[in-house]
Amino acid sequence: MEASPRYAKRLSDAGASDVPRVDLTAISAVELQVTLGDMDLEDAFRVTLPPSYARTSLGELLDRAFSEDEAGQRHVRASFDLRENPDLPEMYEALVDVFSGWRGGRFSLRLFVNHGPEVGRSDAVGGHLRNDRPGAKGAAGVPLLDLIIEQRYTPLDYAVRRGFWPGKQQLLDWLRASTLLYFLDKHELELRAEPAAELDRRLLPAAEYLRDMGALRPSTPTGSFEITIEGRQVLADLIAETESYLDLYDIYRDARFRDRSGPVEFGTGHGEDLRVQVYEAEGLDPLRVVFLLLLYNGTLDSYESDWREAIQREEFYDETLAPVVDRPEVEGAMMDSIIESGLTYLAERDEESAAVARRRELLARARANQGPIP
């Protein structure tokens, strides 16, 4: 028995009909319609493309339609019907970013045909065109490719793919051990070396990881793990490391810019958060930095009641570390300019702070040497 399609979206005035086969030799154009997840069809991105797009694979069509090349984008933009939908340029830019992030490994995508199956990049476009239009507004006679995209952020895969970690298991081992150390320290939670509860037994690999590095040891009197002097030093080093990131990079939380020739402003309340891209541009592991910041600002405290179970799931870290990949992306030369402006800004701020400190010191000395007022 054939499974029901995952998506069966229809416009409110569309009726059901059979799906006649499309003759690829007879078409003059193909309409592409794209929605994200459960987005309503009324909000879909639609564009009419040349018939050559119908004779490619889905991967080739998507690479051509949402190319990162400016010339390729201009070719697609020329087909926009702005009278029908004046928002098409902004919608198109957002989709270009989605596919750019997919190619860059920041997240994974699943592709579905509306009223049809899940499809892959190698599928032939012609096999998924339809002449009936249950979910499209375009002209009759133009076959429709009605795609639905599911997007999932995968920061762990991204960190491994970018070479910051040798493998996902090593990364998960470090994340779980660091999370365990955090909760044992900040919340003074107890974990016995031979626990009775299943959830606690599942924490033993992380505890053994910390024991092997000298950060934990079983306490003879209590039978529970305790943080060692070396473990306290690990925590202190992590705090110092995190505060160095705050000192150097927190200004990029709010960076406002237009182009390379214009000024870059910081702290206006109207800029973009570019910290993660700056970390990576500076050669840092963005996942490590973001994770340490989450520990530092207490974000994980909201999981105090169920953290034992949560940290066993890879999805927990994909969700909490989503900012590693769910972020703005600025082209390289512009990013270099932003970073340079930030360094100048910090130097000027530090110089001003030093000057203020000197003035305060001189004022304090003057007041100390001042005699009583007659």
mmCIF file of C-alpha atoms in Angstrom:
data_model
loop_
_atom_site.group_PDB
_atom_site.id
_atom_site.type_symbol
_atom_site.label_atom_id
_atom_site.label_comp_id
_atom_site.label_asym_id
_atom_site.label_seq_id
_atom_site.Cartn_x
_atom_site.Cartn_y
_atom_site.Cartn_z
ATOM 1 C CA MET A 1 0.000 0.000 0.000
ATOM 2 C CA GLU A 2 1.478 3.365 -1.040
ATOM 3 C CA ALA A 3 2.138 5.784 1.820
ATOM 4 C CA SER A 4 0.204 9.029 1.949
ATOM 5 C CA PRO A 5 2.181 12.113 0.895
ATOM 6 C CA ARG A 6 3.703 14.106 3.734
ATOM 7 C CA TYR A 7 2.246 17.334 2.368
ATOM 8 C CA ALA A 8 -1.038 17.884 0.525
ATOM 9 C CA LYS A 9 -1.423 21.652 0.426
ATOM 10 C CA ARG A 10 -4.161 23.290 -1.620
ATOM 11 C CA LEU A 11 -5.242 26.820 -2.228
ATOM 12 C CA SER A 12 -8.699 27.547 -0.918
ATOM 13 C CA ASP A 13 -10.249 27.646 -4.399
ATOM 14 C CA ALA A 14 -8.431 24.605 -5.806
ATOM 15 C CA GLY A 15 -10.176 21.360 -6.510
ATOM 16 C CA ALA A 16 -8.767 17.861 -6.789
ATOM 17 C CA SER A 17 -7.848 16.268 -10.092
ATOM 18 C CA ASP A 18 -5.745 13.523 -11.569
ATOM 19 C CA VAL A 19 -2.119 14.198 -12.460
ATOM 20 C CA PRO A 20 -1.605 13.911 -16.211
ATOM 21 C CA ARG A 21 1.908 13.143 -17.429
ATOM 22 C CA VAL A 22 3.855 16.134 -18.769
ATOM 23 C CA ASP A 23 5.306 15.973 -22.296
ATOM 24 C CA LEU A 24 8.709 17.616 -21.851
ATOM 25 C CA THR A 25 9.097 18.175 -25.584
ATOM 26 C CA ALA A 26 5.981 20.306 -25.786
ATOM 27 C CA ILE A 27 6.383 22.727 -22.887
ATOM 28 C CA SER A 28 7.378 26.373 -23.287
ATOM 29 C CA ALA A 29 8.100 27.073 -19.614
ATOM 30 C CA VAL A 30 7.989 25.527 -16.161
ATOM 31 C CA GLU A 31 6.690 27.118 -12.989
ATOM 32 C CA LEU A 32 8.611 26.579 -9.751
ATOM 33 C CA GLN A 33 6.740 26.995 -6.496
ATOM 34 C CA VAL A 34 8.548 26.708 -3.163
ATOM 35 C CA THR A 35 7.239 26.734 0.399
ATOM 36 C CA LEU A 36 9.015 25.993 3.677
ATOM 37 C CA GLY A 37 7.466 23.330 5.884
ATOM 38 C CA ASP A 38 3.883 24.178 6.830
ATOM 39 C CA MET A 39 3.975 27.614 5.204
ATOM 40 C CA ASP A 40 0.674 28.465 3.511
ATOM 41 C CA LEU A 41 0.605 28.293 -0.269
ATOM 42 C CA GLU A 42 -0.612 31.898 -0.357
ATOM 43 C CA ASP A 43 2.898 32.824 0.869
ATOM 44 C CA ALA A 44 4.772 30.629 -1.614
ATOM 45 C CA PHE A 45 7.663 31.800 -3.774
ATOM 46 C CA ARG A 46 6.742 31.419 -7.451
ATOM 47 C CA VAL A 47 8.750 31.992 -10.598
ATOM 48 C CA THR A 48 8.412 30.917 -14.221
ATOM 49 C CA LEU A 49 11.582 29.381 -15.651
ATOM 50 C CA PRO A 50 12.696 28.388 -19.167
ATOM 51 C CA PRO A 51 11.786 24.865 -20.386
ATOM 52 C CA SER A 52 15.427 23.728 -20.102
ATOM 53 C CA TYR A 53 14.961 23.584 -16.314
ATOM 54 C CA ALA A 54 12.439 20.779 -16.787
ATOM 55 C CA ARG A 55 15.064 18.534 -18.380
ATOM 56 C CA THR A 56 17.500 18.564 -15.455
ATOM 57 C CA SER A 57 17.747 16.885 -12.080
ATOM 58 C CA LEU A 58 16.254 18.565 -9.020
ATOM 59 C CA GLY A 59 19.745 19.310 -7.743
ATOM 60 C CA GLU A 60 20.715 21.035 -10.985
ATOM 61 C CA LEU A 61 17.482 23.017 -11.066
ATOM 62 C CA LEU A 62 17.933 24.233 -7.483
ATOM 63 C CA ASP A 63 21.606 25.084 -8.072
ATOM 64 C CA ARG A 64 20.666 27.122 -11.146
ATOM 65 C CA ALA A 65 17.548 28.758 -9.726
ATOM 66 C CA PHE A 66 19.168 29.665 -6.384
ATOM 67 C CA SER A 67 22.725 30.171 -7.504
ATOM 68 C CA GLU A 68 25.209 32.160 -5.437
ATOM 69 C CA ASP A 69 26.457 33.629 -8.719
ATOM 70 C CA GLU A 70 25.139 37.158 -9.346
ATOM 71 C CA ALA A 71 24.699 36.585 -13.087
ATOM 72 C CA GLY A 72 22.629 33.479 -12.442
ATOM 73 C CA GLN A 73 20.472 35.332 -9.946
ATOM 74 C CA ARG A 74 19.850 38.196 -12.375
ATOM 75 C CA HIS A 75 18.587 35.691 -14.934
ATOM 76 C CA VAL A 76 16.020 34.359 -12.452
ATOM 77 C CA ARG A 77 15.059 37.810 -11.164
ATOM 78 C CA ALA A 78 14.231 38.869 -14.700
ATOM 79 C CA SER A 79 11.299 36.410 -14.616
ATOM 80 C CA PHE A 80 9.697 37.893 -11.488
ATOM 81 C CA ASP A 81 6.109 39.087 -11.793
ATOM 82 C CA LEU A 82 6.292 41.989 -9.364
ATOM 83 C CA ARG A 83 2.741 43.092 -10.112
ATOM 84 C CA GLU A 84 1.522 39.727 -8.861
ATOM 85 C CA ASN A 85 3.862 39.715 -5.845
ATOM 86 C CA PRO A 86 6.080 42.730 -5.044
ATOM 87 C CA ASP A 87 7.759 40.736 -2.251
ATOM 88 C CA LEU A 88 9.441 38.285 -4.630
ATOM 89 C CA PRO A 89 12.935 39.888 -4.436
ATOM 90 C CA GLU A 90 13.034 39.564 -0.643
ATOM 91 C CA MET A 91 11.611 36.044 -0.747
ATOM 92 C CA TYR A 92 14.160 35.050 -3.365
ATOM 93 C CA GLU A 93 17.046 36.470 -1.320
ATOM 94 C CA ALA A 94 15.893 34.446 1.680
ATOM 95 C CA LEU A 95 15.784 31.238 -0.367
ATOM 96 C CA VAL A 96 19.215 31.935 -1.874
ATOM 97 C CA ASP A 97 20.492 32.144 1.717
ATOM 98 C CA VAL A 98 18.766 28.850 2.568
ATOM 99 C CA PHE A 99 20.405 26.988 -0.299
ATOM 100 C CA SER A 100 23.742 28.676 0.331
ATOM 101 C CA GLY A 101 23.618 27.489 3.935
ATOM 102 C CA TRP A 102 22.716 23.999 2.733
ATOM 103 C CA ARG A 103 25.707 23.891 0.409
ATOM 104 C CA GLY A 104 27.911 25.189 3.213
ATOM 105 C CA GLY A 105 26.757 22.430 5.564
ATOM 106 C CA ARG A 106 25.141 24.740 8.127
ATOM 107 C CA PHE A 107 21.928 22.741 7.997
ATOM 108 C CA SER A 108 20.268 19.852 6.196
ATOM 109 C CA LEU A 109 17.276 20.008 3.892
ATOM 110 C CA ARG A 110 14.593 17.488 3.028
ATOM 111 C CA LEU A 111 12.713 18.007 -0.221
ATOM 112 C CA PHE A 112 9.102 16.962 -0.819
ATOM 113 C CA VAL A 113 6.745 17.313 -3.742
ATOM 114 C CA ASN A 114 3.376 18.698 -2.724
ATOM 115 C CA HIS A 115 0.878 15.819 -2.997
ATOM 116 C CA GLY A 116 3.847 13.564 -3.717
ATOM 117 C CA PRO A 117 6.867 11.827 -2.200
ATOM 118 C CA GLU A 118 10.101 12.925 -0.594
ATOM 119 C CA VAL A 119 12.616 13.514 -3.382
ATOM 120 C CA GLY A 120 16.374 13.744 -3.756
ATOM 121 C CA ARG A 121 18.789 15.885 -5.725
ATOM 122 C CA SER A 122 19.270 13.175 -8.342
ATOM 123 C CA ASP A 123 15.555 12.881 -9.157
ATOM 124 C CA ALA A 124 14.576 14.012 -12.646
ATOM 125 C CA VAL A 125 12.494 17.195 -12.596
ATOM 126 C CA GLY A 126 10.254 15.861 -15.374
ATOM 127 C CA GLY A 127 9.044 13.013 -13.188
ATOM 128 C CA HIS A 128 7.563 15.455 -10.670
ATOM 129 C CA LEU A 129 5.944 18.036 -12.942
ATOM 130 C CA ARG A 130 2.180 18.201 -13.028
ATOM 131 C CA ASN A 131 -0.310 19.819 -15.375
ATOM 132 C CA ASP A 132 -3.079 20.170 -12.832
ATOM 133 C CA ARG A 133 -2.567 22.991 -10.337
ATOM 134 C CA PRO A 134 -4.135 22.187 -6.946
ATOM 135 C CA GLY A 135 -1.759 24.539 -5.215
ATOM 136 C CA ALA A 136 -0.622 27.135 -7.746
ATOM 137 C CA LYS A 137 -1.912 30.408 -9.156
ATOM 138 C CA GLY A 138 -0.005 30.406 -12.454
ATOM 139 C CA ALA A 139 -1.300 30.135 -15.970
ATOM 140 C CA ALA A 140 -2.864 26.918 -17.115
ATOM 141 C CA GLY A 141 -0.756 24.958 -19.568
ATOM 142 C CA VAL A 142 2.512 25.689 -17.755
ATOM 143 C CA PRO A 143 3.582 22.568 -15.813
ATOM 144 C CA LEU A 144 4.243 23.021 -12.132
ATOM 145 C CA LEU A 145 7.059 21.824 -9.868
ATOM 146 C CA ASP A 146 5.574 22.264 -6.404
ATOM 147 C CA LEU A 147 8.367 21.792 -3.851
ATOM 148 C CA ILE A 148 8.248 21.886 -0.059
ATOM 149 C CA ILE A 149 11.446 22.241 1.950
ATOM 150 C CA GLU A 150 12.084 21.099 5.503
ATOM 151 C CA GLN A 151 15.088 22.739 7.108
ATOM 152 C CA ARG A 152 16.997 21.303 10.096
ATOM 153 C CA TYR A 153 19.959 22.948 11.755
ATOM 154 C CA THR A 154 22.911 20.604 12.286
ATOM 155 C CA PRO A 155 25.636 22.483 14.210
ATOM 156 C CA LEU A 156 27.380 19.267 15.313
ATOM 157 C CA ASP A 157 27.728 18.032 11.733
ATOM 158 C CA TYR A 158 28.886 21.496 10.717
ATOM 159 C CA ALA A 159 31.656 21.606 13.342
ATOM 160 C CA VAL A 160 32.940 18.194 12.236
ATOM 161 C CA ARG A 161 32.672 19.006 8.528
ATOM 162 C CA ARG A 162 34.638 22.231 9.046
ATOM 163 C CA GLY A 163 37.416 20.283 10.749
ATOM 164 C CA PHE A 164 37.057 21.681 14.257
ATOM 165 C CA TRP A 165 36.467 18.163 15.618
ATOM 166 C CA PRO A 166 37.743 14.810 14.321
ATOM 167 C CA GLY A 167 34.310 13.187 14.662
ATOM 168 C CA LYS A 168 30.844 13.668 16.082
ATOM 169 C CA GLN A 169 31.340 11.141 18.894
ATOM 170 C CA GLN A 170 34.400 13.000 20.214
ATOM 171 C CA LEU A 171 32.413 16.229 20.112
ATOM 172 C CA LEU A 172 29.438 14.705 21.923
ATOM 173 C CA ASP A 173 31.746 13.209 24.571
ATOM 174 C CA TRP A 174 33.194 16.658 25.290
ATOM 175 C CA LEU A 175 29.800 18.378 25.318
ATOM 176 C CA ARG A 176 28.283 15.837 27.699
ATOM 177 C CA ALA A 177 31.279 15.837 30.032
ATOM 178 C CA SER A 178 31.382 19.652 30.115
ATOM 179 C CA THR A 179 27.642 19.826 30.793
ATOM 180 C CA LEU A 180 27.984 17.294 33.618
ATOM 181 C CA LEU A 181 30.865 19.230 35.188
ATOM 182 C CA TYR A 182 28.827 22.430 34.963
ATOM 183 C CA PHE A 183 25.805 20.981 36.768
ATOM 184 C CA LEU A 184 27.891 19.228 39.408
ATOM 185 C CA ASP A 185 29.615 22.532 40.146
ATOM 186 C CA LYS A 186 26.964 25.211 39.841
ATOM 187 C CA HIS A 187 23.999 23.235 41.171
ATOM 188 C CA GLU A 188 25.992 21.008 43.536
ATOM 189 C CA LEU A 189 24.240 17.955 42.167
ATOM 190 C CA GLU A 190 25.245 14.509 43.340
ATOM 191 C CA LEU A 191 26.226 11.612 41.108
ATOM 192 C CA ARG A 192 27.147 8.358 42.789
ATOM 193 C CA ALA A 193 29.953 6.240 41.374
ATOM 194 C CA GLU A 194 27.572 3.267 41.414
ATOM 195 C CA PRO A 195 24.166 4.858 40.844
ATOM 196 C CA ALA A 196 20.899 3.001 41.234
ATOM 197 C CA ALA A 197 18.811 5.141 38.854
ATOM 198 C CA GLU A 198 19.020 4.396 35.131
ATOM 199 C CA LEU A 199 19.327 8.092 34.208
ATOM 200 C CA ASP A 200 22.343 8.428 36.488
ATOM 201 C CA ARG A 201 23.911 5.251 35.121
ATOM 202 C CA ARG A 202 23.733 6.773 31.655
ATOM 203 C CA LEU A 203 25.861 9.665 32.936
ATOM 204 C CA LEU A 204 28.743 7.385 33.899
ATOM 205 C CA PRO A 205 30.562 7.624 30.527
ATOM 206 C CA ALA A 206 30.699 11.411 30.911
ATOM 207 C CA ALA A 207 31.839 11.064 34.545
ATOM 208 C CA GLU A 208 34.544 8.598 33.505
ATOM 209 C CA TYR A 209 35.659 11.018 30.794
ATOM 210 C CA LEU A 210 36.132 13.668 33.492
ATOM 211 C CA ARG A 211 37.773 11.182 35.857
ATOM 212 C CA ASP A 212 40.277 10.172 33.185
ATOM 213 C CA MET A 213 41.283 13.817 32.704
ATOM 214 C CA GLY A 214 41.596 14.258 36.482
ATOM 215 C CA ALA A 215 38.610 16.585 36.925
ATOM 216 C CA LEU A 216 36.487 14.163 38.996
ATOM 217 C CA ARG A 217 37.139 11.416 41.517
ATOM 218 C CA PRO A 218 34.896 9.167 43.604
ATOM 219 C CA SER A 219 34.705 10.268 47.225
ATOM 220 C CA THR A 220 35.444 7.456 49.664
ATOM 221 C CA PRO A 221 33.095 8.669 52.431
ATOM 222 C CA THR A 222 30.061 9.376 50.248
ATOM 223 C CA GLY A 223 30.544 7.143 47.207
ATOM 224 C CA SER A 224 29.736 10.117 44.997
ATOM 225 C CA PHE A 225 31.902 11.917 42.460
ATOM 226 C CA GLU A 226 33.536 15.119 43.611
ATOM 227 C CA ILE A 227 35.323 17.816 41.648
ATOM 228 C CA THR A 228 39.082 17.725 42.153
ATOM 229 C CA ILE A 229 41.532 20.634 42.385
ATOM 230 C CA GLU A 230 42.342 19.950 38.717
ATOM 231 C CA GLY A 231 38.625 20.080 37.944
ATOM 232 C CA ARG A 232 38.330 23.453 39.654
ATOM 233 C CA GLN A 233 41.209 24.677 37.519
ATOM 234 C CA VAL A 234 39.467 23.399 34.390
ATOM 235 C CA LEU A 235 36.378 25.404 35.360
ATOM 236 C CA ALA A 236 38.470 28.509 36.074
ATOM 237 C CA ASP A 237 40.248 28.171 32.732
ATOM 238 C CA LEU A 238 36.941 27.838 30.888
ATOM 239 C CA ILE A 239 35.599 30.960 32.592
ATOM 240 C CA ALA A 240 38.744 32.900 31.709
ATOM 241 C CA GLU A 241 38.554 31.658 28.120
ATOM 242 C CA THR A 242 34.902 32.691 27.842
ATOM 243 C CA GLU A 243 35.535 36.142 29.288
ATOM 244 C CA SER A 244 38.314 36.664 26.753
ATOM 245 C CA TYR A 245 35.799 35.960 23.977
ATOM 246 C CA LEU A 246 33.410 38.477 25.526
ATOM 247 C CA ASP A 247 36.138 41.114 25.722
ATOM 248 C CA LEU A 248 37.284 40.626 22.138
ATOM 249 C CA TYR A 249 34.146 39.759 20.222
ATOM 250 C CA ASP A 250 31.012 40.865 22.052
ATOM 251 C CA ILE A 251 30.918 44.149 20.117
ATOM 252 C CA TYR A 252 30.049 42.145 17.001
ATOM 253 C CA ARG A 253 26.747 41.241 18.663
ATOM 254 C CA ASP A 254 25.369 44.440 17.127
ATOM 255 C CA ALA A 255 27.192 45.521 13.944
ATOM 256 C CA ARG A 256 25.524 47.863 11.499
ATOM 257 C CA PHE A 257 26.993 48.271 8.014
ATOM 258 C CA ARG A 258 26.090 48.951 4.411
ATOM 259 C CA ASP A 259 29.080 48.266 2.205
ATOM 260 C CA ARG A 260 32.873 48.167 2.378
ATOM 261 C CA SER A 261 33.186 51.871 1.636
ATOM 262 C CA GLY A 262 30.823 52.920 4.403
ATOM 263 C CA PRO A 263 31.335 53.072 8.161
ATOM 264 C CA VAL A 264 30.637 50.174 10.509
ATOM 265 C CA GLU A 265 28.709 51.078 13.656
ATOM 266 C CA PHE A 266 28.563 49.056 16.853
ATOM 267 C CA GLY A 267 25.957 48.997 19.600
ATOM 268 C CA THR A 268 23.277 50.987 17.759
ATOM 269 C CA GLY A 269 20.485 48.544 18.549
ATOM 270 C CA HIS A 270 19.811 48.162 14.827
ATOM 271 C CA GLY A 271 22.716 45.964 13.695
ATOM 272 C CA GLU A 272 23.184 42.252 13.064
ATOM 273 C CA ASP A 273 24.704 39.645 15.360
ATOM 274 C CA LEU A 274 27.849 38.586 13.487
ATOM 275 C CA ARG A 275 29.726 37.034 16.394
ATOM 276 C CA VAL A 276 29.677 33.455 15.136
ATOM 277 C CA GLN A 277 31.016 34.352 11.700
ATOM 278 C CA VAL A 278 33.713 36.476 13.360
ATOM 279 C CA TYR A 279 34.755 33.566 15.595
ATOM 280 C CA GLU A 280 35.200 31.380 12.552
ATOM 281 C CA ALA A 281 36.977 34.093 10.572
ATOM 282 C CA GLU A 282 39.406 34.426 13.486
ATOM 283 C CA GLY A 283 40.170 30.700 13.398
ATOM 284 C CA LEU A 284 38.106 29.775 16.464
ATOM 285 C CA ASP A 285 35.799 26.788 16.799
ATOM 286 C CA PRO A 286 32.405 28.573 16.769
ATOM 287 C CA LEU A 287 30.615 25.656 18.408
ATOM 288 C CA ARG A 288 33.015 25.638 21.355
ATOM 289 C CA VAL A 289 32.688 29.404 21.821
ATOM 290 C CA VAL A 290 28.890 29.387 21.633
ATOM 291 C CA PHE A 291 28.680 26.449 24.047
ATOM 292 C CA LEU A 292 30.946 28.145 26.591
ATOM 293 C CA LEU A 293 28.868 31.315 26.350
ATOM 294 C CA LEU A 294 25.713 29.268 27.031
ATOM 295 C CA LEU A 295 27.353 27.886 30.169
ATOM 296 C CA TYR A 296 28.606 31.316 31.215
ATOM 297 C CA ASN A 297 25.260 33.085 30.884
ATOM 298 C CA GLY A 298 23.305 30.277 32.555
ATOM 299 C CA THR A 299 21.212 29.301 29.524
ATOM 300 C CA LEU A 300 21.411 25.614 30.455
ATOM 301 C CA ASP A 301 20.001 26.313 33.924
ATOM 302 C CA SER A 302 16.501 26.147 32.423
ATOM 303 C CA TYR A 303 17.138 22.409 31.911
ATOM 304 C CA GLU A 304 17.941 21.768 35.583
ATOM 305 C CA SER A 305 14.974 19.429 36.047
ATOM 306 C CA ASP A 306 15.628 17.194 33.028
ATOM 307 C CA TRP A 307 19.243 17.765 31.988
ATOM 308 C CA ARG A 308 20.239 14.150 32.807
ATOM 309 C CA GLU A 309 17.945 12.923 30.059
ATOM 310 C CA ALA A 310 18.410 15.871 27.691
ATOM 311 C CA ILE A 311 22.181 15.595 27.312
ATOM 312 C CA GLN A 312 21.868 12.011 26.091
ATOM 313 C CA ARG A 313 20.088 13.256 22.968
ATOM 314 C CA GLU A 314 22.100 14.610 20.067
ATOM 315 C CA GLU A 315 19.057 16.741 19.188
ATOM 316 C CA PHE A 316 19.415 18.599 22.492
ATOM 317 C CA TYR A 317 22.776 19.982 21.415
ATOM 318 C CA ASP A 318 21.599 20.640 17.856
ATOM 319 C CA GLU A 319 18.770 22.723 19.331
ATOM 320 C CA THR A 320 20.722 24.624 21.979
ATOM 321 C CA LEU A 321 23.680 25.256 19.665
ATOM 322 C CA ALA A 322 21.560 26.290 16.678
ATOM 323 C CA PRO A 323 23.076 29.849 16.719
ATOM 324 C CA VAL A 324 26.282 28.275 15.362
ATOM 325 C CA VAL A 325 24.522 27.784 12.022
ATOM 326 C CA ASP A 326 21.326 29.861 12.289
ATOM 327 C CA ARG A 327 23.025 33.188 11.678
ATOM 328 C CA PRO A 328 23.598 35.947 9.131
ATOM 329 C CA GLU A 329 26.315 35.351 6.566
ATOM 330 C CA VAL A 330 28.413 38.251 5.263
ATOM 331 C CA GLU A 331 30.690 37.898 2.238
ATOM 332 C CA GLY A 332 34.396 37.593 2.972
ATOM 333 C CA ALA A 333 35.726 41.027 2.024
ATOM 334 C CA MET A 334 32.932 42.770 3.914
ATOM 335 C CA MET A 335 33.589 40.597 6.958
ATOM 336 C CA ASP A 336 37.283 41.515 6.881
ATOM 337 C CA SER A 337 36.291 45.173 6.877
ATOM 338 C CA ILE A 338 33.881 44.671 9.799
ATOM 339 C CA ILE A 339 36.509 42.853 11.864
ATOM 340 C CA GLU A 340 39.078 45.573 11.182
ATOM 341 C CA SER A 341 36.565 48.255 12.182
ATOM 342 C CA GLY A 342 35.866 46.326 15.373
ATOM 343 C CA LEU A 343 39.557 46.161 16.275
ATOM 344 C CA THR A 344 39.865 49.912 15.737
ATOM 345 C CA TYR A 345 36.754 50.511 17.812
ATOM 346 C CA LEU A 346 38.112 48.411 20.688
ATOM 347 C CA ALA A 347 41.492 50.164 20.592
ATOM 348 C CA GLU A 348 39.854 53.588 20.691
ATOM 349 C CA ARG A 349 37.510 52.504 23.475
ATOM 350 C CA ASP A 350 40.391 51.097 25.533
ATOM 351 C CA GLU A 351 42.428 54.245 24.973
ATOM 352 C CA GLU A 352 39.509 56.397 26.076
ATOM 353 C CA SER A 353 38.949 54.186 29.124
ATOM 354 C CA ALA A 354 42.615 54.502 30.057
ATOM 355 C CA ALA A 355 42.435 58.285 29.689
ATOM 356 C CA VAL A 356 39.318 58.426 31.899
ATOM 357 C CA ALA A 357 41.051 56.257 34.501
ATOM 358 C CA ARG A 358 44.078 58.574 34.500
ATOM 359 C CA ARG A 359 41.849 61.655 34.922
ATOM 360 C CA ARG A 360 40.038 60.021 37.838
ATOM 361 C CA GLU A 361 43.346 59.139 39.474
ATOM 362 C CA LEU A 362 44.628 62.719 39.142
ATOM 363 C CA LEU A 363 41.339 64.082 40.498
ATOM 364 C CA ALA A 364 41.514 61.716 43.471
ATOM 365 C CA ARG A 365 45.086 62.834 44.213
ATOM 366 C CA ALA A 366 44.095 66.490 43.961
ATOM 367 C CA ARG A 367 41.230 65.994 46.365
ATOM 368 C CA ALA A 368 43.471 64.115 48.773
ATOM 369 C CA ASN A 369 46.017 66.971 48.779
ATOM 370 C CA GLN A 370 43.419 69.707 49.054
ATOM 371 C CA GLY A 371 43.283 71.442 52.427
ATOM 372 C CA PRO A 372 40.143 72.396 54.332
ATOM 373 C CA ILE A 373 38.078 75.190 52.844
ATOM 374 C CA PRO A 374 38.527 78.354 54.967
#
